[in-house]
mmCIF file with all atom_site columns, C-alpha atoms and ligand atoms in Angstrom:
data_model
loop_
_atom_site.group_PDB
_atom_site.id
_atom_site.type_symbol
_atom_site.label_atom_id
_atom_site.label_alt_id
_atom_site.label_comp_id
_atom_site.label_asym_id
_atom_site.label_entity_id
_atom_site.label_seq_id
_atom_site.pdbx_PDB_ins_code
_atom_site.Cartn_x
_atom_site.Cartn_y
_atom_site.Cartn_z
_atom_site.occupancy
_atom_site.B_iso_or_equiv
_atom_site.pdbx_formal_charge
_atom_site.auth_seq_id
_atom_site.auth_comp_id
_atom_site.auth_asym_id
_atom_site.auth_atom_id
_atom_site.pdbx_PDB_model_num
ATOM   1   C  CA  . MET A 1 1   ? -16.812 -29.688 -9.099  1.00 74.00 ? 123 MET A CA  1
ATOM   2   C  CA  . ASN A 1 2   ? -14.168 -30.756 -7.004  1.00 88.00 ? 124 ASN A CA  1
ATOM   3   C  CA  . VAL A 1 3   ? -14.867 -31.917 -3.674  1.00 95.00 ? 125 VAL A CA  1
ATOM   4   C  CA  . GLU A 1 4   ? -11.597 -30.179 -1.778  1.00 95.00 ? 126 GLU A CA  1
ATOM   5   C  CA  . VAL A 1 5   ? -12.185 -26.731 -3.752  1.00 95.00 ? 127 VAL A CA  1
ATOM   6   C  CA  . GLU A 1 6   ? -16.313 -27.118 -2.661  1.00 96.00 ? 128 GLU A CA  1
ATOM   7   C  CA  . ALA A 1 7   ? -15.198 -27.382 0.670   1.00 97.00 ? 129 ALA A CA  1
ATOM   8   C  CA  . ILE A 1 8   ? -13.241 -24.005 0.381   1.00 98.00 ? 130 ILE A CA  1
ATOM   9   C  CA  . ARG A 1 9   ? -16.186 -22.338 -1.566  1.00 98.00 ? 131 ARG A CA  1
ATOM   10  C  CA  . GLN A 1 10  ? -18.456 -23.473 2.050   1.00 98.00 ? 132 GLN A CA  1
ATOM   11  C  CA  . LYS A 1 11  ? -15.867 -22.725 4.658   1.00 98.00 ? 133 LYS A CA  1
ATOM   12  C  CA  . VAL A 1 12  ? -15.445 -18.676 2.460   1.00 98.00 ? 134 VAL A CA  1
ATOM   13  C  CA  . ILE A 1 13  ? -19.279 -18.320 2.336   1.00 98.00 ? 135 ILE A CA  1
ATOM   14  C  CA  . ALA A 1 14  ? -19.688 -18.752 6.128   1.00 98.00 ? 136 ALA A CA  1
ATOM   15  C  CA  . CYS A 1 15  ? -16.653 -17.242 7.581   1.00 98.00 ? 137 CYS A CA  1
ATOM   16  C  CA  . THR A 1 16  ? -16.269 -14.497 10.004  1.00 98.00 ? 138 THR A CA  1
ATOM   17  C  CA  . LYS A 1 17  ? -12.744 -14.800 10.753  1.00 98.00 ? 139 LYS A CA  1
ATOM   18  C  CA  . CYS A 1 18  ? -12.456 -10.944 10.144  1.00 98.00 ? 140 CYS A CA  1
ATOM   19  C  CA  . ASP A 1 19  ? -14.620 -7.854  10.072  1.00 98.00 ? 141 ASP A CA  1
ATOM   20  C  CA  . LEU A 1 20  ? -15.180 -7.845  6.302   1.00 98.00 ? 142 LEU A CA  1
ATOM   21  C  CA  . SER A 1 21  ? -17.761 -10.514 7.310   1.00 98.00 ? 143 SER A CA  1
ATOM   22  C  CA  . LYS A 1 22  ? -20.348 -7.731  9.135   1.00 98.00 ? 144 LYS A CA  1
ATOM   23  C  CA  . THR A 1 23  ? -20.241 -5.421  5.761   1.00 98.00 ? 145 THR A CA  1
ATOM   24  C  CA  . ARG A 1 24  ? -20.278 -7.804  3.150   1.00 98.00 ? 146 ARG A CA  1
ATOM   25  C  CA  . THR A 1 25  ? -23.702 -8.904  1.204   1.00 98.00 ? 147 THR A CA  1
ATOM   26  C  CA  . ASN A 1 26  ? -21.780 -12.266 0.064   1.00 98.00 ? 148 ASN A CA  1
ATOM   27  C  CA  . SER A 1 27  ? -18.448 -13.828 0.498   1.00 98.00 ? 149 SER A CA  1
ATOM   28  C  CA  . VAL A 1 28  ? -17.073 -14.066 -3.040  1.00 98.00 ? 150 VAL A CA  1
ATOM   29  C  CA  . PRO A 1 29  ? -14.707 -17.453 -3.426  1.00 98.00 ? 151 PRO A CA  1
ATOM   30  C  CA  . GLY A 1 30  ? -12.750 -18.279 -5.722  1.00 98.00 ? 152 GLY A CA  1
ATOM   31  C  CA  . LYS A 1 31  ? -14.376 -19.392 -9.297  1.00 98.00 ? 153 LYS A CA  1
ATOM   32  C  CA  . GLY A 1 32  ? -13.605 -21.626 -12.288 1.00 97.00 ? 154 GLY A CA  1
ATOM   33  C  CA  . ASN A 1 33  ? -12.249 -24.747 -13.610 1.00 98.00 ? 155 ASN A CA  1
ATOM   34  C  CA  . PHE A 1 34  ? -10.093 -26.675 -10.591 1.00 97.00 ? 156 PHE A CA  1
ATOM   35  C  CA  . GLN A 1 35  ? -7.933  -28.457 -13.525 1.00 97.00 ? 157 GLN A CA  1
ATOM   36  C  CA  . SER A 1 36  ? -6.526  -24.896 -14.811 1.00 97.00 ? 158 SER A CA  1
ATOM   37  C  CA  . ASP A 1 37  ? -3.479  -24.779 -15.785 1.00 97.00 ? 159 ASP A CA  1
ATOM   38  C  CA  . VAL A 1 38  ? -3.519  -20.831 -14.157 1.00 98.00 ? 160 VAL A CA  1
ATOM   39  C  CA  . ILE A 1 39  ? -4.884  -19.330 -11.332 1.00 98.00 ? 161 ILE A CA  1
ATOM   40  C  CA  . PHE A 1 40  ? -5.758  -15.566 -11.780 1.00 98.00 ? 162 PHE A CA  1
ATOM   41  C  CA  . VAL A 1 41  ? -5.500  -13.456 -8.391  1.00 98.00 ? 163 VAL A CA  1
ATOM   42  C  CA  . GLY A 1 42  ? -7.128  -10.400 -7.885  1.00 98.00 ? 164 GLY A CA  1
ATOM   43  C  CA  . GLU A 1 43  ? -7.241  -7.797  -4.757  1.00 98.00 ? 165 GLU A CA  1
ATOM   44  C  CA  . ALA A 1 44  ? -10.593 -8.416  -3.510  1.00 98.00 ? 166 ALA A CA  1
ATOM   45  C  CA  . PRO A 1 45  ? -14.419 -8.081  -4.352  1.00 98.00 ? 167 PRO A CA  1
ATOM   46  C  CA  . GLY A 1 46  ? -16.208 -5.034  -5.296  1.00 98.00 ? 168 GLY A CA  1
ATOM   47  C  CA  . ARG A 1 47  ? -19.632 -4.085  -5.382  1.00 98.00 ? 169 ARG A CA  1
ATOM   48  C  CA  . ASN A 1 48  ? -20.759 -6.199  -8.282  1.00 98.00 ? 170 ASN A CA  1
ATOM   49  C  CA  . GLU A 1 49  ? -18.974 -9.057  -6.953  1.00 98.00 ? 171 GLU A CA  1
ATOM   50  C  CA  . ASP A 1 50  ? -20.633 -8.506  -3.403  1.00 98.00 ? 172 ASP A CA  1
ATOM   51  C  CA  . LYS A 1 51  ? -23.655 -8.398  -4.966  1.00 98.00 ? 173 LYS A CA  1
ATOM   52  C  CA  . LYS A 1 52  ? -23.606 -11.708 -7.024  1.00 98.00 ? 174 LYS A CA  1
ATOM   53  C  CA  . GLY A 1 53  ? -21.077 -13.823 -5.043  1.00 98.00 ? 175 GLY A CA  1
ATOM   54  C  CA  . GLU A 1 54  ? -18.618 -14.309 -7.441  1.00 98.00 ? 176 GLU A CA  1
ATOM   55  C  CA  . PRO A 1 55  ? -15.207 -12.723 -8.834  1.00 98.00 ? 177 PRO A CA  1
ATOM   56  C  CA  . PHE A 1 56  ? -14.748 -10.173 -11.392 1.00 98.00 ? 178 PHE A CA  1
ATOM   57  C  CA  . VAL A 1 57  ? -18.322 -9.706  -12.799 1.00 98.00 ? 179 VAL A CA  1
ATOM   58  C  CA  . GLY A 1 58  ? -18.380 -6.350  -12.882 1.00 96.00 ? 180 GLY A CA  1
ATOM   59  C  CA  . ILE A 1 59  ? -16.405 -3.690  -15.223 1.00 96.00 ? 181 ILE A CA  1
ATOM   60  C  CA  . ALA A 1 60  ? -12.622 -4.916  -14.321 1.00 97.00 ? 182 ALA A CA  1
ATOM   61  C  CA  . GLY A 1 61  ? -14.146 -8.492  -14.673 1.00 98.00 ? 183 GLY A CA  1
ATOM   62  C  CA  . GLN A 1 62  ? -15.013 -7.477  -18.250 1.00 97.00 ? 184 GLN A CA  1
ATOM   63  C  CA  . ARG A 1 63  ? -11.712 -5.975  -18.796 1.00 97.00 ? 185 ARG A CA  1
ATOM   64  C  CA  . LEU A 1 64  ? -10.084 -9.349  -17.691 1.00 98.00 ? 186 LEU A CA  1
ATOM   65  C  CA  . SER A 1 65  ? -12.637 -11.887 -20.144 1.00 98.00 ? 187 SER A CA  1
ATOM   66  C  CA  . ALA A 1 66  ? -11.446 -9.304  -22.911 1.00 97.00 ? 188 ALA A CA  1
ATOM   67  C  CA  . ALA A 1 67  ? -7.993  -9.346  -22.537 1.00 97.00 ? 189 ALA A CA  1
ATOM   68  C  CA  . LEU A 1 68  ? -8.416  -13.589 -22.275 1.00 98.00 ? 190 LEU A CA  1
ATOM   69  C  CA  . GLU A 1 69  ? -10.309 -13.451 -25.604 1.00 98.00 ? 191 GLU A CA  1
ATOM   70  C  CA  . SER A 1 70  ? -7.958  -11.920 -27.082 1.00 96.00 ? 192 SER A CA  1
ATOM   71  C  CA  . ALA A 1 71  ? -5.683  -14.437 -25.811 1.00 97.00 ? 193 ALA A CA  1
ATOM   72  C  CA  . GLY A 1 72  ? -8.047  -17.119 -27.138 1.00 97.00 ? 194 GLY A CA  1
ATOM   73  C  CA  . VAL A 1 73  ? -9.252  -17.888 -23.498 1.00 98.00 ? 195 VAL A CA  1
ATOM   74  C  CA  . SER A 1 74  ? -12.589 -18.815 -22.561 1.00 97.00 ? 196 SER A CA  1
ATOM   75  C  CA  . ARG A 1 75  ? -13.471 -17.684 -18.580 1.00 96.00 ? 197 ARG A CA  1
ATOM   76  C  CA  . GLU A 1 76  ? -14.718 -21.141 -17.795 1.00 96.00 ? 198 GLU A CA  1
ATOM   77  C  CA  . SER A 1 77  ? -11.877 -22.666 -18.522 1.00 97.00 ? 199 SER A CA  1
ATOM   78  C  CA  . ILE A 1 78  ? -9.278  -20.957 -15.767 1.00 98.00 ? 200 ILE A CA  1
ATOM   79  C  CA  . TYR A 1 79  ? -9.727  -20.401 -12.136 1.00 98.00 ? 201 TYR A CA  1
ATOM   80  C  CA  . ILE A 1 80  ? -10.254 -17.083 -10.822 1.00 98.00 ? 202 ILE A CA  1
ATOM   81  C  CA  . THR A 1 81  ? -9.870  -16.011 -7.166  1.00 98.00 ? 203 THR A CA  1
ATOM   82  C  CA  . ASN A 1 82  ? -8.786  -12.398 -4.998  1.00 98.00 ? 204 ASN A CA  1
ATOM   83  C  CA  . VAL A 1 83  ? -6.657  -12.282 -2.233  1.00 98.00 ? 205 VAL A CA  1
ATOM   84  C  CA  . VAL A 1 84  ? -9.086  -11.294 0.336   1.00 98.00 ? 206 VAL A CA  1
ATOM   85  C  CA  . LYS A 1 85  ? -12.824 -12.999 -0.319  1.00 98.00 ? 207 LYS A CA  1
ATOM   86  C  CA  . CYS A 1 86  ? -15.266 -10.170 1.341   1.00 98.00 ? 208 CYS A CA  1
ATOM   87  C  CA  . ARG A 1 87  ? -15.488 -6.655  -0.139  1.00 98.00 ? 209 ARG A CA  1
ATOM   88  C  CA  . PRO A 1 88  ? -13.852 -4.160  1.748   1.00 98.00 ? 210 PRO A CA  1
ATOM   89  C  CA  . PRO A 1 89  ? -16.350 -0.901  2.500   1.00 98.00 ? 211 PRO A CA  1
ATOM   90  C  CA  . ASN A 1 90  ? -16.204 1.919   -0.234  1.00 96.00 ? 212 ASN A CA  1
ATOM   91  C  CA  . ASN A 1 91  ? -13.575 -0.603  -1.875  1.00 95.00 ? 213 ASN A CA  1
ATOM   92  C  CA  . ARG A 1 92  ? -10.727 0.574   0.527   1.00 97.00 ? 214 ARG A CA  1
ATOM   93  C  CA  . VAL A 1 93  ? -7.590  -1.453  0.056   1.00 97.00 ? 215 VAL A CA  1
ATOM   94  C  CA  . PRO A 1 94  ? -7.821  -4.630  2.402   1.00 98.00 ? 216 PRO A CA  1
ATOM   95  C  CA  . THR A 1 95  ? -5.468  -4.182  5.245   1.00 98.00 ? 217 THR A CA  1
ATOM   96  C  CA  . VAL A 1 96  ? -2.597  -6.198  6.087   1.00 97.00 ? 218 VAL A CA  1
ATOM   97  C  CA  . MET A 1 97  ? -4.476  -8.139  9.142   1.00 97.00 ? 219 MET A CA  1
ATOM   98  C  CA  . GLU A 1 98  ? -7.513  -8.807  6.607   1.00 98.00 ? 220 GLU A CA  1
ATOM   99  C  CA  . ARG A 1 99  ? -5.363  -10.095 4.048   1.00 98.00 ? 221 ARG A CA  1
ATOM   100 C  CA  . ASP A 1 100 ? -3.489  -12.279 6.306   1.00 97.00 ? 222 ASP A CA  1
ATOM   101 C  CA  . MET A 1 101 ? -6.805  -13.863 8.080   1.00 98.00 ? 223 MET A CA  1
ATOM   102 C  CA  . CYS A 1 102 ? -7.706  -14.851 4.604   1.00 98.00 ? 224 CYS A CA  1
ATOM   103 C  CA  . HIS A 1 103 ? -4.527  -15.990 2.830   1.00 97.00 ? 225 HIS A CA  1
ATOM   104 C  CA  . ASP A 1 104 ? -5.185  -19.850 4.346   1.00 98.00 ? 226 ASP A CA  1
ATOM   105 C  CA  . TYR A 1 105 ? -7.994  -20.010 1.656   1.00 98.00 ? 227 TYR A CA  1
ATOM   106 C  CA  . LEU A 1 106 ? -5.593  -18.919 -0.711  1.00 98.00 ? 228 LEU A CA  1
ATOM   107 C  CA  . GLN A 1 107 ? -2.930  -21.290 0.100   1.00 97.00 ? 229 GLN A CA  1
ATOM   108 C  CA  . LYS A 1 108 ? -5.472  -23.977 0.018   1.00 97.00 ? 230 LYS A CA  1
ATOM   109 C  CA  . GLU A 1 109 ? -7.100  -23.385 -3.460  1.00 98.00 ? 231 GLU A CA  1
ATOM   110 C  CA  . ILE A 1 110 ? -3.152  -23.171 -5.000  1.00 98.00 ? 232 ILE A CA  1
ATOM   111 C  CA  . SER A 1 111 ? -2.619  -26.706 -3.143  1.00 97.00 ? 233 SER A CA  1
ATOM   112 C  CA  . ILE A 1 112 ? -5.693  -27.641 -4.546  1.00 97.00 ? 234 ILE A CA  1
ATOM   113 C  CA  . ILE A 1 113 ? -5.402  -27.162 -8.233  1.00 97.00 ? 235 ILE A CA  1
ATOM   114 C  CA  . LYS A 1 114 ? -2.073  -27.354 -8.364  1.00 97.00 ? 236 LYS A CA  1
ATOM   115 C  CA  . PRO A 1 115 ? -1.427  -24.341 -11.105 1.00 97.00 ? 237 PRO A CA  1
ATOM   116 C  CA  . LYS A 1 116 ? 1.289   -24.747 -13.428 1.00 96.00 ? 238 LYS A CA  1
ATOM   117 C  CA  . ILE A 1 117 ? 1.775   -20.628 -13.083 1.00 97.00 ? 239 ILE A CA  1
ATOM   118 C  CA  . ILE A 1 118 ? -0.057  -18.493 -10.687 1.00 98.00 ? 240 ILE A CA  1
ATOM   119 C  CA  . CYS A 1 119 ? -1.192  -15.176 -12.276 1.00 98.00 ? 241 CYS A CA  1
ATOM   120 C  CA  . ILE A 1 120 ? -1.026  -11.901 -9.746  1.00 98.00 ? 242 ILE A CA  1
ATOM   121 C  CA  . LEU A 1 121 ? -3.164  -8.935  -11.094 1.00 98.00 ? 243 LEU A CA  1
ATOM   122 C  CA  . GLY A 1 122 ? -2.101  -5.848  -9.470  1.00 98.00 ? 244 GLY A CA  1
ATOM   123 C  CA  . ASN A 1 123 ? 0.194   -4.558  -6.552  1.00 97.00 ? 245 ASN A CA  1
ATOM   124 C  CA  . THR A 1 124 ? -2.279  -5.766  -3.654  1.00 98.00 ? 246 THR A CA  1
ATOM   125 C  CA  . ALA A 1 125 ? -1.692  -9.104  -5.040  1.00 98.00 ? 247 ALA A CA  1
ATOM   126 C  CA  . PHE A 1 126 ? 1.642   -8.426  -5.981  1.00 98.00 ? 248 PHE A CA  1
ATOM   127 C  CA  . ASN A 1 127 ? 2.094   -7.025  -2.071  1.00 97.00 ? 249 ASN A CA  1
ATOM   128 C  CA  . SER A 1 128 ? 0.238   -9.889  -0.241  1.00 97.00 ? 250 SER A CA  1
ATOM   129 C  CA  . ILE A 1 129 ? 1.913   -12.800 -2.367  1.00 97.00 ? 251 ILE A CA  1
ATOM   130 C  CA  . LEU A 1 130 ? 5.190   -11.871 -3.364  1.00 97.00 ? 252 LEU A CA  1
ATOM   131 C  CA  . GLY A 1 131 ? 5.855   -8.863  -0.773  1.00 96.00 ? 253 GLY A CA  1
ATOM   132 C  CA  . GLY A 1 132 ? 6.134   -6.761  -4.077  1.00 96.00 ? 254 GLY A CA  1
ATOM   133 C  CA  . SER A 1 133 ? 5.587   -2.910  -5.271  1.00 96.00 ? 255 SER A CA  1
ATOM   134 C  CA  . GLU A 1 134 ? 5.427   -1.388  -8.615  1.00 96.00 ? 256 GLU A CA  1
ATOM   135 C  CA  . ILE A 1 135 ? 3.434   -3.738  -10.389 1.00 97.00 ? 257 ILE A CA  1
ATOM   136 C  CA  . THR A 1 136 ? 4.131   -1.592  -13.817 1.00 95.00 ? 258 THR A CA  1
ATOM   137 C  CA  . LYS A 1 137 ? 7.486   -2.047  -13.461 1.00 97.00 ? 259 LYS A CA  1
ATOM   138 C  CA  . TYR A 1 138 ? 7.568   -5.656  -12.946 1.00 97.00 ? 260 TYR A CA  1
ATOM   139 C  CA  . ARG A 1 139 ? 4.900   -6.372  -15.352 1.00 97.00 ? 261 ARG A CA  1
ATOM   140 C  CA  . GLY A 1 140 ? 5.452   -9.322  -18.011 1.00 98.00 ? 262 GLY A CA  1
ATOM   141 C  CA  . LYS A 1 141 ? 8.053   -10.796 -15.778 1.00 98.00 ? 263 LYS A CA  1
ATOM   142 C  CA  . ILE A 1 142 ? 7.568   -14.284 -14.448 1.00 97.00 ? 264 ILE A CA  1
ATOM   143 C  CA  . VAL A 1 143 ? 8.939   -14.665 -10.847 1.00 97.00 ? 265 VAL A CA  1
ATOM   144 C  CA  . LYS A 1 144 ? 9.438   -18.076 -8.944  1.00 96.00 ? 266 LYS A CA  1
ATOM   145 C  CA  . LYS A 1 145 ? 9.234   -18.454 -5.412  1.00 95.00 ? 267 LYS A CA  1
ATOM   146 C  CA  . ASP A 1 146 ? 9.934   -21.311 -3.369  1.00 92.00 ? 268 ASP A CA  1
ATOM   147 C  CA  . LYS A 1 147 ? 7.975   -24.284 -5.531  1.00 88.00 ? 269 LYS A CA  1
ATOM   148 C  CA  . GLU A 1 148 ? 5.876   -22.338 -6.987  1.00 94.00 ? 270 GLU A CA  1
ATOM   149 C  CA  . PHE A 1 149 ? 5.819   -19.872 -10.328 1.00 96.00 ? 271 PHE A CA  1
ATOM   150 C  CA  . TYR A 1 150 ? 4.254   -16.295 -11.032 1.00 98.00 ? 272 TYR A CA  1
ATOM   151 C  CA  . PHE A 1 151 ? 3.336   -14.253 -13.713 1.00 98.00 ? 273 PHE A CA  1
ATOM   152 C  CA  . LEU A 1 152 ? 2.823   -10.357 -13.011 1.00 98.00 ? 274 LEU A CA  1
ATOM   153 C  CA  . THR A 1 153 ? 0.673   -8.156  -14.672 1.00 98.00 ? 275 THR A CA  1
ATOM   154 C  CA  . VAL A 1 154 ? -1.415  -5.084  -14.114 1.00 98.00 ? 276 VAL A CA  1
ATOM   155 C  CA  . HIS A 1 155 ? -4.898  -4.880  -12.198 1.00 97.00 ? 277 HIS A CA  1
ATOM   156 C  CA  . PRO A 1 156 ? -7.773  -5.103  -15.004 1.00 97.00 ? 278 PRO A CA  1
ATOM   157 C  CA  . ALA A 1 157 ? -9.644  -1.912  -13.147 1.00 96.00 ? 279 ALA A CA  1
ATOM   158 C  CA  . ALA A 1 158 ? -6.396  -0.076  -13.751 1.00 96.00 ? 280 ALA A CA  1
ATOM   159 C  CA  . THR A 1 159 ? -7.180  -0.450  -17.748 1.00 95.00 ? 281 THR A CA  1
ATOM   160 C  CA  . ILE A 1 160 ? -10.686 1.476   -16.949 1.00 93.00 ? 282 ILE A CA  1
ATOM   161 C  CA  . TYR A 1 161 ? -8.951  4.784   -16.951 1.00 89.00 ? 283 TYR A CA  1
ATOM   162 C  CA  . ASN A 1 162 ? -5.680  4.371   -18.666 1.00 93.00 ? 284 ASN A CA  1
ATOM   163 C  CA  . GLN A 1 163 ? -6.439  2.950   -22.046 1.00 89.00 ? 285 GLN A CA  1
ATOM   164 C  CA  . GLU A 1 164 ? -2.939  1.891   -22.918 1.00 94.00 ? 286 GLU A CA  1
ATOM   165 C  CA  . LEU A 1 165 ? -3.146  -0.714  -19.921 1.00 96.00 ? 287 LEU A CA  1
ATOM   166 C  CA  . ILE A 1 166 ? -5.593  -2.293  -22.000 1.00 95.00 ? 288 ILE A CA  1
ATOM   167 C  CA  . THR A 1 167 ? -3.017  -3.039  -24.736 1.00 96.00 ? 289 THR A CA  1
ATOM   168 C  CA  . VAL A 1 168 ? -0.686  -3.655  -21.753 1.00 97.00 ? 290 VAL A CA  1
ATOM   169 C  CA  . LEU A 1 169 ? -3.105  -6.303  -20.227 1.00 98.00 ? 291 LEU A CA  1
ATOM   170 C  CA  . LYS A 1 170 ? -3.486  -8.080  -23.461 1.00 97.00 ? 292 LYS A CA  1
ATOM   171 C  CA  . LYS A 1 171 ? 0.237   -8.107  -24.534 1.00 98.00 ? 293 LYS A CA  1
ATOM   172 C  CA  . ASP A 1 172 ? 0.688   -9.773  -20.856 1.00 98.00 ? 294 ASP A CA  1
ATOM   173 C  CA  . ILE A 1 173 ? -2.304  -12.616 -21.272 1.00 98.00 ? 295 ILE A CA  1
ATOM   174 C  CA  . ILE A 1 174 ? -1.325  -13.386 -24.792 1.00 98.00 ? 296 ILE A CA  1
ATOM   175 C  CA  . LYS A 1 175 ? 2.382   -14.059 -23.310 1.00 97.00 ? 297 LYS A CA  1
ATOM   176 C  CA  . LEU A 1 176 ? 0.988   -15.859 -20.187 1.00 98.00 ? 298 LEU A CA  1
ATOM   177 C  CA  . PHE A 1 177 ? -0.841  -18.422 -22.537 1.00 97.00 ? 299 PHE A CA  1
ATOM   178 C  CA  . ASP A 1 178 ? 2.207   -18.867 -25.153 1.00 96.00 ? 300 ASP A CA  1
ATOM   179 C  CA  . LEU A 1 179 ? 4.225   -19.572 -22.036 1.00 95.00 ? 301 LEU A CA  1
ATOM   180 C  CA  . ILE A 1 180 ? 1.626   -22.195 -20.499 1.00 96.00 ? 302 ILE A CA  1
ATOM   181 C  CA  . ARG A 1 181 ? 1.506   -23.669 -24.173 1.00 94.00 ? 303 ARG A CA  1
ATOM   182 C  CA  . GLU A 1 182 ? 5.486   -24.205 -24.138 1.00 92.00 ? 304 GLU A CA  1
ATOM   183 C  CA  . LEU A 1 183 ? 5.450   -25.519 -20.530 1.00 89.00 ? 305 LEU A CA  1
ATOM   184 C  CA  . LYS A 1 184 ? 3.071   -28.178 -21.558 1.00 89.00 ? 306 LYS A CA  1
ATOM   185 C  CA  . ASN A 1 185 ? 5.385   -28.661 -24.723 1.00 92.00 ? 307 ASN A CA  1
ATOM   186 C  CA  . GLY A 1 186 ? 8.047   -29.539 -22.007 1.00 89.00 ? 308 GLY A CA  1
ATOM   187 C  CA  . ARG A 1 187 ? 10.095  -26.044 -22.114 1.00 90.00 ? 309 ARG A CA  1
ATOM   188 C  CA  . LYS A 1 188 ? 11.574  -24.944 -18.823 1.00 89.00 ? 310 LYS A CA  1
ATOM   189 C  CA  . ILE A 1 189 ? 10.362  -21.868 -17.674 1.00 85.00 ? 311 ILE A CA  1
ATOM   190 C  CA  . PRO A 1 190 ? 12.513  -18.972 -18.480 1.00 90.00 ? 312 PRO A CA  1
ATOM   191 C  CA  . VAL A 1 191 ? 12.494  -17.241 -14.899 1.00 94.00 ? 313 VAL A CA  1
ATOM   192 C  CA  . ASP A 1 192 ? 13.186  -13.625 -14.751 1.00 95.00 ? 314 ASP A CA  1
ATOM   193 C  CA  . ILE A 1 193 ? 13.235  -13.057 -10.856 1.00 95.00 ? 315 ILE A CA  1
ATOM   194 C  CA  . ASP A 1 194 ? 13.812  -15.768 -7.881  1.00 94.00 ? 316 ASP A CA  1
ATOM   195 C  CA  . TYR A 1 195 ? 12.211  -14.536 -4.801  1.00 90.00 ? 317 TYR A CA  1
ATOM   196 C  CA  . THR A 1 196 ? 13.474  -17.914 -3.061  1.00 83.00 ? 318 THR A CA  1
ATOM   197 C  CA  . SER A 1 197 ? 15.204  -17.240 0.159   1.00 76.00 ? 319 SER A CA  1
HETATM 198 N  N1  . URA B 2 .   ? -11.688 -6.568  -8.608  1.00 54.66 ? 446 URA B N1  1
HETATM 199 C  C1  . URA B 2 .   ? -10.841 -7.768  -7.701  1.00 54.66 ? 446 URA B C1  1
HETATM 200 O  O1  . URA B 2 .   ? -9.598  -7.401  -7.483  1.00 54.66 ? 446 URA B O1  1
HETATM 201 N  N2  . URA B 2 .   ? -11.295 -8.680  -7.745  1.00 54.66 ? 446 URA B N2  1
HETATM 202 C  C2  . URA B 2 .   ? -12.864 -8.671  -8.154  1.00 54.66 ? 446 URA B C2  1
HETATM 203 O  O2  . URA B 2 .   ? -13.452 -9.824  -8.123  1.00 54.66 ? 446 URA B O2  1
HETATM 204 C  C3  . URA B 2 .   ? -13.153 -7.221  -8.637  1.00 54.66 ? 446 URA B C3  1
HETATM 205 C  C4  . URA B 2 .   ? -12.674 -6.561  -9.081  1.00 54.66 ? 446 URA B C4  1
HETATM 206 FE FE1 . SF4 B 3 .   ? -13.277 -14.757 6.273   1.00 54.66 ? 447 SF4 B FE1 1
HETATM 207 FE FE2 . SF4 B 3 .   ? -11.619 -13.543 4.410   1.00 54.66 ? 447 SF4 B FE2 1
HETATM 208 FE FE3 . SF4 B 3 .   ? -14.372 -12.527 4.431   1.00 54.66 ? 447 SF4 B FE3 1
HETATM 209 FE FE4 . SF4 B 3 .   ? -12.208 -11.875 6.080   1.00 54.66 ? 447 SF4 B FE4 1
HETATM 210 S  S1  . SF4 B 3 .   ? -12.010 -11.303 3.891   1.00 54.66 ? 447 SF4 B S1  1
HETATM 211 S  S2  . SF4 B 3 .   ? -14.541 -12.909 7.155   1.00 54.66 ? 447 SF4 B S2  1
HETATM 212 S  S3  . SF4 B 3 .   ? -11.012 -13.931 6.139   1.00 54.66 ? 447 SF4 B S3  1
HETATM 213 S  S4  . SF4 B 3 .   ? -13.428 -14.971 4.042   1.00 54.66 ? 447 SF4 B S4  1
#
């Protein structure tokens, strides 16, 4: 474990910056390989994550694992986190205030791990990180903002009620890892949208 990642983990576990600390069972810090080329960012923990204190361990997590598997990638080889680290009651979408209060942790995870690309899972992460909306329209695209690259895809939970989306998610994750391989071979990232102001 990297000492800096561990320090954030401990801060998240003890955090009481917003009211979600009052209703959570456990905070859910990011988890995985701190040397990963990619960080996956979801919305917020759900019931199972809140119980276990780990991200993406419920049905959405199974969908994500299946998509990774289709790209030949193990869960352990990547790093997974969320925009908001504590479960919102009844799985409601986290408020702008909650996202703002929690943002510093994600910022730090990114600055320590320095991924080649950040994979945004679904609308809440898209909106929180890039101010975007309509993920289904933009999914599969590569975004550049300031010095970071982002890859957009649907939220794994969205595939539970929509069978077509599991195919979409798998296709996107395969594209993402093809892209990472090309990057490692020195190819420039083919940016679709530049959000740099
Ligand atoms: N959905 C998310 O956005 N994150 C999790 O960790 C689990 C479900
Ligand atoms: Fe702290 Fe984030 Fe949890 Fe709020 S959601 S208590 S800011 S860790």
